[in-house]
Amino acid sequence: MLTPTAEIVGPAAAAGRGVGAFNVIQLEHAQAVVAGAEAAGAPVVLQLSENAVRYHGALEPLARATLAIAHASSTPVAVHLDHATDAGLVREAVALGLGSVMYDASTMSYVDNVATTAAVVEHCHAHDVWVEAELGEVGGKDGVHAPGARTDPGQARSFVAATGVDALAVAVGTSHAMLTKDAALDLDLIARLRAEVPVPLVLHGSSGVPDDDLRRAVVAGMTKINIATQLNKAFTAAVRAHLADDPLVVDTRKYLGAGRDAVAAEVTRVLGVLT
Ligand code: G3H
Ligand code: ZN
């Protein structure tokens, strides 16, 4: 069932559990993530990134399809806008009925990040929409890996107080899109952030982080665990294998279906690690 993000992430943070937040690019991703979550008996977050919106040329078609899939699910499913840098897109997501947004002004100065994020929070809270923001840039978003970026716990506490955000994405050693194989999670920093920051913490760039490290990150205080590239890797490997096995196939359902099944299995596996 379609569920407000706050009702999935809040109880998980209180209980020290992780919540899987998986990116949706195509319809098949949304179907696969929900099937995987139903098999795991776990709630899940489906997230649509600004990049995915650019790929489709609009938010509405994918958002409406994803909301319908969430609505029909037997497990709690939240629908979230991911890495929005455009406040207009945030407003559109709110109007379409998404339960939460991530507004990402992490490349701005601290002062501008606070000011623009606070304005987004004001609009979203007026519509009961939960807001995640980012402080201390997690690398890899534009093909640039910033392995040294770290979020300062004292600044994170001030940022949350000044903006009123409901969750905070922090830089603790991961990088987007599996751009580094040497991602080393700073577990000590996660614990210090947890002690300082009164809202749930979000780990971005979680693809490729070894399962044991993901477990340790949750124990240390991370709640929402964002995974995208790892699902695309599973999807594409299954499509490739199907095409190699059956080079004469023309029905797209045959190989996209294989990709969808592979993603569902990977989601079930990851949710077993997180919860
Ligand atoms: O916001 C989405 C995530 O941070 C995904 O990162 O592709 O490295 O798993 P990833
Ligand atoms: Zn991210």
PDB file of C-alpha atoms and ligand atoms in Angstrom:
ATOM      1  CA  MET A   1       0.000   0.000   0.000  1.00  0.00           C
ATOM      2  CA  LEU A   2       1.130   3.548  -0.722  1.00  0.00           C
ATOM      3  CA  THR A   3       2.513   4.796   2.600  1.00  0.00           C
ATOM      4  CA  PRO A   4       3.925   8.162   3.733  1.00  0.00           C
ATOM      5  CA  THR A   5       7.736   8.028   3.844  1.00  0.00           C
ATOM      6  CA  ALA A   6       7.672   9.279   7.444  1.00  0.00           C
ATOM      7  CA  GLU A   7       5.695   6.182   8.464  1.00  0.00           C
ATOM      8  CA  ILE A   8       8.349   3.884   6.990  1.00  0.00           C
ATOM      9  CA  VAL A   9      11.566   5.697   7.914  1.00  0.00           C
ATOM     10  CA  GLY A  10      10.510   6.994  11.361  1.00  0.00           C
ATOM     11  CA  PRO A  11       9.749   3.618  12.986  1.00  0.00           C
ATOM     12  CA  ALA A  12      12.821   2.045  11.355  1.00  0.00           C
ATOM     13  CA  ALA A  13      15.070   4.758  12.803  1.00  0.00           C
ATOM     14  CA  ALA A  14      13.515   4.299  16.244  1.00  0.00           C
ATOM     15  CA  ALA A  15      14.061   0.525  16.064  1.00  0.00           C
ATOM     16  CA  GLY A  16      17.581   0.724  14.583  1.00  0.00           C
ATOM     17  CA  ARG A  17      16.563  -0.971  11.327  1.00  0.00           C
ATOM     18  CA  GLY A  18      17.600  -0.017   7.809  1.00  0.00           C
ATOM     19  CA  VAL A  19      15.140   0.903   5.051  1.00  0.00           C
ATOM     20  CA  GLY A  20      16.014   0.110   1.433  1.00  0.00           C
ATOM     21  CA  ALA A  21      15.459   3.050  -0.948  1.00  0.00           C
ATOM     22  CA  PHE A  22      15.827   1.931  -4.553  1.00  0.00           C
ATOM     23  CA  ASN A  23      15.886   4.057  -7.698  1.00  0.00           C
ATOM     24  CA  VAL A  24      13.300   3.609 -10.426  1.00  0.00           C
ATOM     25  CA  ILE A  25      14.199   4.456 -14.008  1.00  0.00           C
ATOM     26  CA  GLN A  26      11.748   2.269 -15.924  1.00  0.00           C
ATOM     27  CA  LEU A  27       8.403   0.762 -15.011  1.00  0.00           C
ATOM     28  CA  GLU A  28      10.158  -2.598 -14.648  1.00  0.00           C
ATOM     29  CA  HIS A  29      12.336  -1.223 -11.831  1.00  0.00           C
ATOM     30  CA  ALA A  30       9.267  -0.198  -9.819  1.00  0.00           C
ATOM     31  CA  GLN A  31       7.587  -3.559 -10.382  1.00  0.00           C
ATOM     32  CA  ALA A  32      10.767  -5.435  -9.474  1.00  0.00           C
ATOM     33  CA  VAL A  33      11.501  -3.472  -6.300  1.00  0.00           C
ATOM     34  CA  VAL A  34       7.961  -3.962  -5.036  1.00  0.00           C
ATOM     35  CA  ALA A  35       8.014  -7.688  -5.889  1.00  0.00           C
ATOM     36  CA  GLY A  36      11.361  -8.011  -4.076  1.00  0.00           C
ATOM     37  CA  ALA A  37      10.060  -6.147  -1.020  1.00  0.00           C
ATOM     38  CA  GLU A  38       6.885  -8.241  -0.910  1.00  0.00           C
ATOM     39  CA  ALA A  39       9.004 -11.406  -1.009  1.00  0.00           C
ATOM     40  CA  ALA A  40      11.142 -10.043   1.849  1.00  0.00           C
ATOM     41  CA  GLY A  41       8.049  -8.914   3.816  1.00  0.00           C
ATOM     42  CA  ALA A  42       9.662  -5.479   4.223  1.00  0.00           C
ATOM     43  CA  PRO A  43       8.586  -1.892   3.555  1.00  0.00           C
ATOM     44  CA  VAL A  44      10.493  -0.048   0.863  1.00  0.00           C
ATOM     45  CA  VAL A  45      11.045   3.357  -0.729  1.00  0.00           C
ATOM     46  CA  LEU A  46      10.809   3.819  -4.513  1.00  0.00           C
ATOM     47  CA  GLN A  47      12.729   6.884  -5.607  1.00  0.00           C
ATOM     48  CA  LEU A  48      12.669   8.863  -8.844  1.00  0.00           C
ATOM     49  CA  SER A  49      15.752  10.980  -9.410  1.00  0.00           C
ATOM     50  CA  GLU A  50      15.906  14.293 -11.223  1.00  0.00           C
ATOM     51  CA  ASN A  51      18.232  12.523 -13.693  1.00  0.00           C
ATOM     52  CA  ALA A  52      15.579   9.890 -14.416  1.00  0.00           C
ATOM     53  CA  VAL A  53      13.020  12.664 -14.901  1.00  0.00           C
ATOM     54  CA  ARG A  54      15.372  14.325 -17.411  1.00  0.00           C
ATOM     55  CA  TYR A  55      15.735  10.998 -19.238  1.00  0.00           C
ATOM     56  CA  HIS A  56      11.955  10.674 -19.587  1.00  0.00           C
ATOM     57  CA  GLY A  57      11.487  14.378 -20.295  1.00  0.00           C
ATOM     58  CA  ALA A  58       8.829  14.708 -17.576  1.00  0.00           C
ATOM     59  CA  LEU A  59       8.039  13.547 -14.041  1.00  0.00           C
ATOM     60  CA  GLU A  60       4.339  12.838 -14.395  1.00  0.00           C
ATOM     61  CA  PRO A  61       4.227   9.584 -16.448  1.00  0.00           C
ATOM     62  CA  LEU A  62       6.775   7.708 -14.321  1.00  0.00           C
ATOM     63  CA  ALA A  63       5.441   9.220 -11.086  1.00  0.00           C
ATOM     64  CA  ARG A  64       1.853   8.191 -11.813  1.00  0.00           C
ATOM     65  CA  ALA A  65       2.906   4.652 -12.798  1.00  0.00           C
ATOM     66  CA  THR A  66       5.106   4.304  -9.708  1.00  0.00           C
ATOM     67  CA  LEU A  67       2.358   5.602  -7.404  1.00  0.00           C
ATOM     68  CA  ALA A  68      -0.074   3.086  -8.923  1.00  0.00           C
ATOM     69  CA  ILE A  69       2.386   0.225  -8.353  1.00  0.00           C
ATOM     70  CA  ALA A  70       2.950   1.366  -4.753  1.00  0.00           C
ATOM     71  CA  HIS A  71      -0.791   1.636  -4.192  1.00  0.00           C
ATOM     72  CA  ALA A  72      -1.382  -1.958  -5.358  1.00  0.00           C
ATOM     73  CA  SER A  73       1.425  -3.405  -3.234  1.00  0.00           C
ATOM     74  CA  SER A  74       0.799  -5.725  -0.274  1.00  0.00           C
ATOM     75  CA  THR A  75       3.743  -4.177   1.605  1.00  0.00           C
ATOM     76  CA  PRO A  76       4.166  -0.512   2.649  1.00  0.00           C
ATOM     77  CA  VAL A  77       5.742   1.446  -0.225  1.00  0.00           C
ATOM     78  CA  ALA A  78       6.733   5.126  -0.204  1.00  0.00           C
ATOM     79  CA  VAL A  79       7.388   7.163  -3.360  1.00  0.00           C
ATOM     80  CA  HIS A  80      10.161   9.767  -3.134  1.00  0.00           C
ATOM     81  CA  LEU A  81      11.775  12.361  -5.423  1.00  0.00           C
ATOM     82  CA  ASP A  82      15.570  11.896  -5.324  1.00  0.00           C
ATOM     83  CA  HIS A  83      18.380  14.463  -5.796  1.00  0.00           C
ATOM     84  CA  ALA A  84      16.176  17.330  -6.943  1.00  0.00           C
ATOM     85  CA  THR A  85      18.119  20.526  -7.518  1.00  0.00           C
ATOM     86  CA  ASP A  86      15.144  22.312  -9.085  1.00  0.00           C
ATOM     87  CA  ALA A  87      12.617  23.663  -6.595  1.00  0.00           C
ATOM     88  CA  GLY A  88      10.022  23.683  -9.398  1.00  0.00           C
ATOM     89  CA  LEU A  89      10.375  19.915  -9.740  1.00  0.00           C
ATOM     90  CA  VAL A  90       9.872  19.580  -5.978  1.00  0.00           C
ATOM     91  CA  ARG A  91       6.600  21.506  -6.260  1.00  0.00           C
ATOM     92  CA  GLU A  92       5.487  19.263  -9.107  1.00  0.00           C
ATOM     93  CA  ALA A  93       6.294  16.138  -7.058  1.00  0.00           C
ATOM     94  CA  VAL A  94       4.264  17.508  -4.150  1.00  0.00           C
ATOM     95  CA  ALA A  95       1.332  18.249  -6.468  1.00  0.00           C
ATOM     96  CA  LEU A  96       1.492  14.724  -7.932  1.00  0.00           C
ATOM     97  CA  GLY A  97       1.253  13.140  -4.469  1.00  0.00           C
ATOM     98  CA  LEU A  98       4.751  11.865  -3.765  1.00  0.00           C
ATOM     99  CA  GLY A  99       5.262  11.329  -0.040  1.00  0.00           C
ATOM    100  CA  SER A 100       8.717  12.832   0.187  1.00  0.00           C
ATOM    101  CA  VAL A 101      11.446  14.670  -1.660  1.00  0.00           C
ATOM    102  CA  MET A 102      15.184  15.011  -1.434  1.00  0.00           C
ATOM    103  CA  TYR A 103      16.243  18.558  -2.175  1.00  0.00           C
ATOM    104  CA  ASP A 104      19.964  18.508  -2.952  1.00  0.00           C
ATOM    105  CA  ALA A 105      21.714  21.843  -2.558  1.00  0.00           C
ATOM    106  CA  SER A 106      24.887  20.202  -1.286  1.00  0.00           C
ATOM    107  CA  THR A 107      27.072  21.835  -3.918  1.00  0.00           C
ATOM    108  CA  MET A 108      26.054  25.293  -2.669  1.00  0.00           C
ATOM    109  CA  SER A 109      27.720  27.201   0.143  1.00  0.00           C
ATOM    110  CA  TYR A 110      26.465  26.316   3.639  1.00  0.00           C
ATOM    111  CA  VAL A 111      24.502  29.571   3.844  1.00  0.00           C
ATOM    112  CA  ASP A 112      22.799  29.044   0.468  1.00  0.00           C
ATOM    113  CA  ASN A 113      22.158  25.368   1.209  1.00  0.00           C
ATOM    114  CA  VAL A 114      20.366  26.389   4.439  1.00  0.00           C
ATOM    115  CA  ALA A 115      18.349  29.164   2.771  1.00  0.00           C
ATOM    116  CA  THR A 116      17.150  27.199  -0.271  1.00  0.00           C
ATOM    117  CA  THR A 117      16.490  24.019   1.734  1.00  0.00           C
ATOM    118  CA  ALA A 118      14.480  25.925   4.358  1.00  0.00           C
ATOM    119  CA  ALA A 119      12.273  27.381   1.612  1.00  0.00           C
ATOM    120  CA  VAL A 120      11.651  23.883   0.186  1.00  0.00           C
ATOM    121  CA  VAL A 121      10.846  22.558   3.673  1.00  0.00           C
ATOM    122  CA  GLU A 122       8.298  25.328   4.224  1.00  0.00           C
ATOM    123  CA  HIS A 123       6.439  24.441   1.034  1.00  0.00           C
ATOM    124  CA  CYS A 124       6.635  20.674   1.570  1.00  0.00           C
ATOM    125  CA  HIS A 125       5.576  20.734   5.215  1.00  0.00           C
ATOM    126  CA  ALA A 126       2.556  22.826   4.279  1.00  0.00           C
ATOM    127  CA  HIS A 127       1.532  19.790   2.174  1.00  0.00           C
ATOM    128  CA  ASP A 128       2.609  17.086   4.684  1.00  0.00           C
ATOM    129  CA  VAL A 129       5.528  16.059   2.516  1.00  0.00           C
ATOM    130  CA  TRP A 130       8.721  14.765   4.225  1.00  0.00           C
ATOM    131  CA  VAL A 131      12.014  16.361   3.196  1.00  0.00           C
ATOM    132  CA  GLU A 132      15.532  14.961   2.980  1.00  0.00           C
ATOM    133  CA  ALA A 133      18.492  17.273   2.309  1.00  0.00           C
ATOM    134  CA  GLU A 134      22.216  16.752   1.918  1.00  0.00           C
ATOM    135  CA  LEU A 135      25.136  18.312   3.730  1.00  0.00           C
ATOM    136  CA  GLY A 136      28.747  17.545   2.820  1.00  0.00           C
ATOM    137  CA  GLU A 137      28.667  16.405  -0.774  1.00  0.00           C
ATOM    138  CA  VAL A 138      28.625  12.637  -1.491  1.00  0.00           C
ATOM    139  CA  GLY A 139      30.835  12.279  -4.581  1.00  0.00           C
ATOM    140  CA  GLY A 140      30.227  10.665  -7.920  1.00  0.00           C
ATOM    141  CA  LYS A 141      27.068  12.494  -8.992  1.00  0.00           C
ATOM    142  CA  ASP A 142      28.680  14.074 -12.029  1.00  0.00           C
ATOM    143  CA  GLY A 143      31.339  11.477 -12.598  1.00  0.00           C
ATOM    144  CA  VAL A 144      33.563  13.127 -10.014  1.00  0.00           C
ATOM    145  CA  HIS A 145      34.560  11.112  -6.988  1.00  0.00           C
ATOM    146  CA  ALA A 146      35.248  13.123  -3.873  1.00  0.00           C
ATOM    147  CA  PRO A 147      36.537  10.389  -1.557  1.00  0.00           C
ATOM    148  CA  GLY A 148      37.594  12.829   1.166  1.00  0.00           C
ATOM    149  CA  ALA A 149      34.225  14.578   1.579  1.00  0.00           C
ATOM    150  CA  ARG A 150      32.866  14.244   5.103  1.00  0.00           C
ATOM    151  CA  THR A 151      29.948  15.836   6.960  1.00  0.00           C
ATOM    152  CA  ASP A 152      30.820  17.654  10.150  1.00  0.00           C
ATOM    153  CA  PRO A 153      28.519  16.499  13.016  1.00  0.00           C
ATOM    154  CA  GLY A 154      28.242  19.928  14.668  1.00  0.00           C
ATOM    155  CA  GLN A 155      27.397  21.606  11.365  1.00  0.00           C
ATOM    156  CA  ALA A 156      24.872  18.844  10.615  1.00  0.00           C
ATOM    157  CA  ARG A 157      23.099  19.516  13.894  1.00  0.00           C
ATOM    158  CA  SER A 158      22.936  23.270  13.139  1.00  0.00           C
ATOM    159  CA  PHE A 159      21.754  22.560   9.561  1.00  0.00           C
ATOM    160  CA  VAL A 160      18.833  20.437  10.757  1.00  0.00           C
ATOM    161  CA  ALA A 161      17.836  23.067  13.328  1.00  0.00           C
ATOM    162  CA  ALA A 162      18.041  25.888  10.774  1.00  0.00           C
ATOM    163  CA  THR A 163      16.145  24.126   7.962  1.00  0.00           C
ATOM    164  CA  GLY A 164      13.659  21.819   9.717  1.00  0.00           C
ATOM    165  CA  VAL A 165      14.482  18.865   7.426  1.00  0.00           C
ATOM    166  CA  ASP A 166      13.095  15.431   8.294  1.00  0.00           C
ATOM    167  CA  ALA A 167      16.185  13.421   7.275  1.00  0.00           C
ATOM    168  CA  LEU A 168      19.772  14.186   6.380  1.00  0.00           C
ATOM    169  CA  ALA A 169      22.040  12.653   3.732  1.00  0.00           C
ATOM    170  CA  VAL A 170      25.620  12.737   4.966  1.00  0.00           C
ATOM    171  CA  ALA A 171      29.052  12.129   3.470  1.00  0.00           C
ATOM    172  CA  VAL A 172      30.688   9.264   5.361  1.00  0.00           C
ATOM    173  CA  GLY A 173      32.906   7.615   2.747  1.00  0.00           C
ATOM    174  CA  THR A 174      30.604   6.267   0.031  1.00  0.00           C
ATOM    175  CA  SER A 175      30.464   7.510  -3.557  1.00  0.00           C
ATOM    176  CA  HIS A 176      27.719   7.321  -6.185  1.00  0.00           C
ATOM    177  CA  ALA A 177      27.622   4.866  -9.093  1.00  0.00           C
ATOM    178  CA  MET A 178      30.245   2.398  -7.847  1.00  0.00           C
ATOM    179  CA  LEU A 179      32.914   4.864  -8.940  1.00  0.00           C
ATOM    180  CA  THR A 180      35.343   3.572  -6.385  1.00  0.00           C
ATOM    181  CA  LYS A 181      36.024   0.065  -5.186  1.00  0.00           C
ATOM    182  CA  ASP A 182      37.817   1.393  -2.127  1.00  0.00           C
ATOM    183  CA  ALA A 183      34.810   3.035  -0.478  1.00  0.00           C
ATOM    184  CA  ALA A 184      35.596   2.868   3.207  1.00  0.00           C
ATOM    185  CA  LEU A 185      32.704   3.668   5.491  1.00  0.00           C
ATOM    186  CA  ASP A 186      33.646   5.880   8.404  1.00  0.00           C
ATOM    187  CA  LEU A 187      31.657   4.056  11.092  1.00  0.00           C
ATOM    188  CA  ASP A 188      32.983   6.246  13.860  1.00  0.00           C
ATOM    189  CA  LEU A 189      31.725   9.352  12.028  1.00  0.00           C
ATOM    190  CA  ILE A 190      28.300   7.710  11.503  1.00  0.00           C
ATOM    191  CA  ALA A 191      28.054   7.135  15.272  1.00  0.00           C
ATOM    192  CA  ARG A 192      29.056  10.750  15.991  1.00  0.00           C
ATOM    193  CA  LEU A 193      26.500  12.050  13.479  1.00  0.00           C
ATOM    194  CA  ARG A 194      23.824   9.819  15.008  1.00  0.00           C
ATOM    195  CA  ALA A 195      24.569  11.283  18.433  1.00  0.00           C
ATOM    196  CA  GLU A 196      24.338  14.895  17.166  1.00  0.00           C
ATOM    197  CA  VAL A 197      21.572  14.803  14.559  1.00  0.00           C
ATOM    198  CA  PRO A 198      17.961  14.422  15.744  1.00  0.00           C
ATOM    199  CA  VAL A 199      16.547  13.122  12.409  1.00  0.00           C
ATOM    200  CA  PRO A 200      17.150   9.860  10.468  1.00  0.00           C
ATOM    201  CA  LEU A 201      20.415   9.668   8.519  1.00  0.00           C
ATOM    202  CA  VAL A 202      20.596   8.669   4.850  1.00  0.00           C
ATOM    203  CA  LEU A 203      23.433   6.773   3.164  1.00  0.00           C
ATOM    204  CA  HIS A 204      23.821   7.618  -0.537  1.00  0.00           C
ATOM    205  CA  GLY A 205      25.995   5.716  -2.987  1.00  0.00           C
ATOM    206  CA  SER A 206      25.403   2.398  -1.221  1.00  0.00           C
ATOM    207  CA  SER A 207      25.893   0.203  -4.305  1.00  0.00           C
ATOM    208  CA  GLY A 208      28.953  -1.957  -3.985  1.00  0.00           C
ATOM    209  CA  VAL A 209      29.311  -1.488  -0.237  1.00  0.00           C
ATOM    210  CA  PRO A 210      29.922  -4.991   1.156  1.00  0.00           C
ATOM    211  CA  ASP A 211      26.948  -6.501   3.021  1.00  0.00           C
ATOM    212  CA  ASP A 212      28.789  -6.585   6.347  1.00  0.00           C
ATOM    213  CA  ASP A 213      29.615  -2.889   6.042  1.00  0.00           C
ATOM    214  CA  LEU A 214      25.987  -2.053   5.274  1.00  0.00           C
ATOM    215  CA  ARG A 215      24.966  -3.973   8.416  1.00  0.00           C
ATOM    216  CA  ARG A 216      27.577  -2.080  10.444  1.00  0.00           C
ATOM    217  CA  ALA A 217      26.406   1.249   8.986  1.00  0.00           C
ATOM    218  CA  VAL A 218      22.834   0.524  10.126  1.00  0.00           C
ATOM    219  CA  VAL A 219      24.016  -0.523  13.595  1.00  0.00           C
ATOM    220  CA  ALA A 220      26.103   2.674  13.806  1.00  0.00           C
ATOM    221  CA  GLY A 221      23.051   4.811  12.988  1.00  0.00           C
ATOM    222  CA  MET A 222      22.174   4.927   9.277  1.00  0.00           C
ATOM    223  CA  THR A 223      18.490   4.390   8.409  1.00  0.00           C
ATOM    224  CA  LYS A 224      17.629   5.086   4.749  1.00  0.00           C
ATOM    225  CA  ILE A 225      20.002   3.190   2.475  1.00  0.00           C
ATOM    226  CA  ASN A 226      19.956   4.438  -1.157  1.00  0.00           C
ATOM    227  CA  ILE A 227      20.803   1.912  -3.861  1.00  0.00           C
ATOM    228  CA  ALA A 228      20.640   2.449  -7.624  1.00  0.00           C
ATOM    229  CA  THR A 229      23.642   1.267  -9.636  1.00  0.00           C
ATOM    230  CA  GLN A 230      23.621  -2.203  -8.081  1.00  0.00           C
ATOM    231  CA  LEU A 231      20.119  -2.808  -9.450  1.00  0.00           C
ATOM    232  CA  ASN A 232      21.107  -1.619 -12.920  1.00  0.00           C
ATOM    233  CA  LYS A 233      24.069  -3.975 -12.794  1.00  0.00           C
ATOM    234  CA  ALA A 234      21.776  -6.927 -11.996  1.00  0.00           C
ATOM    235  CA  PHE A 235      19.221  -5.835 -14.614  1.00  0.00           C
ATOM    236  CA  THR A 236      21.777  -5.412 -17.403  1.00  0.00           C
ATOM    237  CA  ALA A 237      23.617  -8.662 -16.625  1.00  0.00           C
ATOM    238  CA  ALA A 238      20.342 -10.603 -16.888  1.00  0.00           C
ATOM    239  CA  VAL A 239      19.374  -8.873 -20.149  1.00  0.00           C
ATOM    240  CA  ARG A 240      22.829  -9.585 -21.601  1.00  0.00           C
ATOM    241  CA  ALA A 241      22.626 -13.252 -20.587  1.00  0.00           C
ATOM    242  CA  HIS A 242      19.145 -13.572 -22.090  1.00  0.00           C
ATOM    243  CA  LEU A 243      20.208 -11.994 -25.389  1.00  0.00           C
ATOM    244  CA  ALA A 244      23.275 -14.228 -25.554  1.00  0.00           C
ATOM    245  CA  ASP A 245      21.149 -17.340 -24.952  1.00  0.00           C
ATOM    246  CA  ASP A 246      18.470 -16.327 -27.408  1.00  0.00           C
ATOM    247  CA  PRO A 247      20.022 -14.117 -30.112  1.00  0.00           C
ATOM    248  CA  LEU A 248      16.885 -14.259 -32.297  1.00  0.00           C
ATOM    249  CA  VAL A 249      14.539 -12.827 -29.637  1.00  0.00           C
ATOM    250  CA  VAL A 250      12.583  -9.744 -30.696  1.00  0.00           C
ATOM    251  CA  ASP A 251       9.880  -9.531 -28.012  1.00  0.00           C
ATOM    252  CA  THR A 252      11.203  -6.968 -25.524  1.00  0.00           C
ATOM    253  CA  ARG A 253       9.165  -8.551 -22.731  1.00  0.00           C
ATOM    254  CA  LYS A 254      11.369 -11.637 -22.865  1.00  0.00           C
ATOM    255  CA  TYR A 255      14.636  -9.923 -21.954  1.00  0.00           C
ATOM    256  CA  LEU A 256      13.219  -7.030 -19.920  1.00  0.00           C
ATOM    257  CA  GLY A 257      11.329  -9.650 -17.912  1.00  0.00           C
ATOM    258  CA  ALA A 258      14.619 -11.418 -17.201  1.00  0.00           C
ATOM    259  CA  GLY A 259      16.072  -8.090 -16.013  1.00  0.00           C
ATOM    260  CA  ARG A 260      13.047  -7.444 -13.831  1.00  0.00           C
ATOM    261  CA  ASP A 261      13.300 -10.884 -12.180  1.00  0.00           C
ATOM    262  CA  ALA A 262      16.999 -10.323 -11.457  1.00  0.00           C
ATOM    263  CA  VAL A 263      16.303  -6.947  -9.819  1.00  0.00           C
ATOM    264  CA  ALA A 264      13.525  -8.414  -7.676  1.00  0.00           C
ATOM    265  CA  ALA A 265      15.884 -11.140  -6.415  1.00  0.00           C
ATOM    266  CA  GLU A 266      18.605  -8.569  -5.636  1.00  0.00           C
ATOM    267  CA  VAL A 267      16.136  -6.359  -3.728  1.00  0.00           C
ATOM    268  CA  THR A 268      14.979  -9.304  -1.610  1.00  0.00           C
ATOM    269  CA  ARG A 269      18.609 -10.172  -0.853  1.00  0.00           C
ATOM    270  CA  VAL A 270      19.570  -6.585   0.111  1.00  0.00           C
ATOM    271  CA  LEU A 271      16.492  -6.128   2.296  1.00  0.00           C
ATOM    272  CA  GLY A 272      17.535  -9.285   4.162  1.00  0.00           C
ATOM    273  CA  VAL A 273      20.849  -7.571   4.906  1.00  0.00           C
ATOM    274  CA  LEU A 274      19.273  -4.285   6.063  1.00  0.00           C
ATOM    275  CA  THR A 275      16.392  -5.393   8.254  1.00  0.00           C
TER     276      THR A 275
HETATM  277  O1  G3H B   1      20.379   8.626  -4.521  1.00  0.00           O
HETATM  278  C1  G3H B   1      20.683   7.499  -4.983  1.00  0.00           C
HETATM  279  C2  G3H B   1      21.801   6.755  -4.447  1.00  0.00           C
HETATM  280  O2  G3H B   1      22.643   7.507  -3.693  1.00  0.00           O
HETATM  281  C3  G3H B   1      22.328   5.651  -5.291  1.00  0.00           C
HETATM  282  O3  G3H B   1      23.714   5.559  -5.399  1.00  0.00           O
HETATM  283  O4  G3H B   1      23.954   4.320  -7.543  1.00  0.00           O
HETATM  284  O5  G3H B   1      25.800   4.465  -5.937  1.00  0.00           O
HETATM  285  O6  G3H B   1      23.812   3.095  -5.400  1.00  0.00           O
HETATM  286  P1  G3H B   1      24.343   4.285  -6.122  1.00  0.00           P
HETATM  287 ZN    ZN B   2      22.361   9.709  -4.031  1.00  0.00          ZN
END
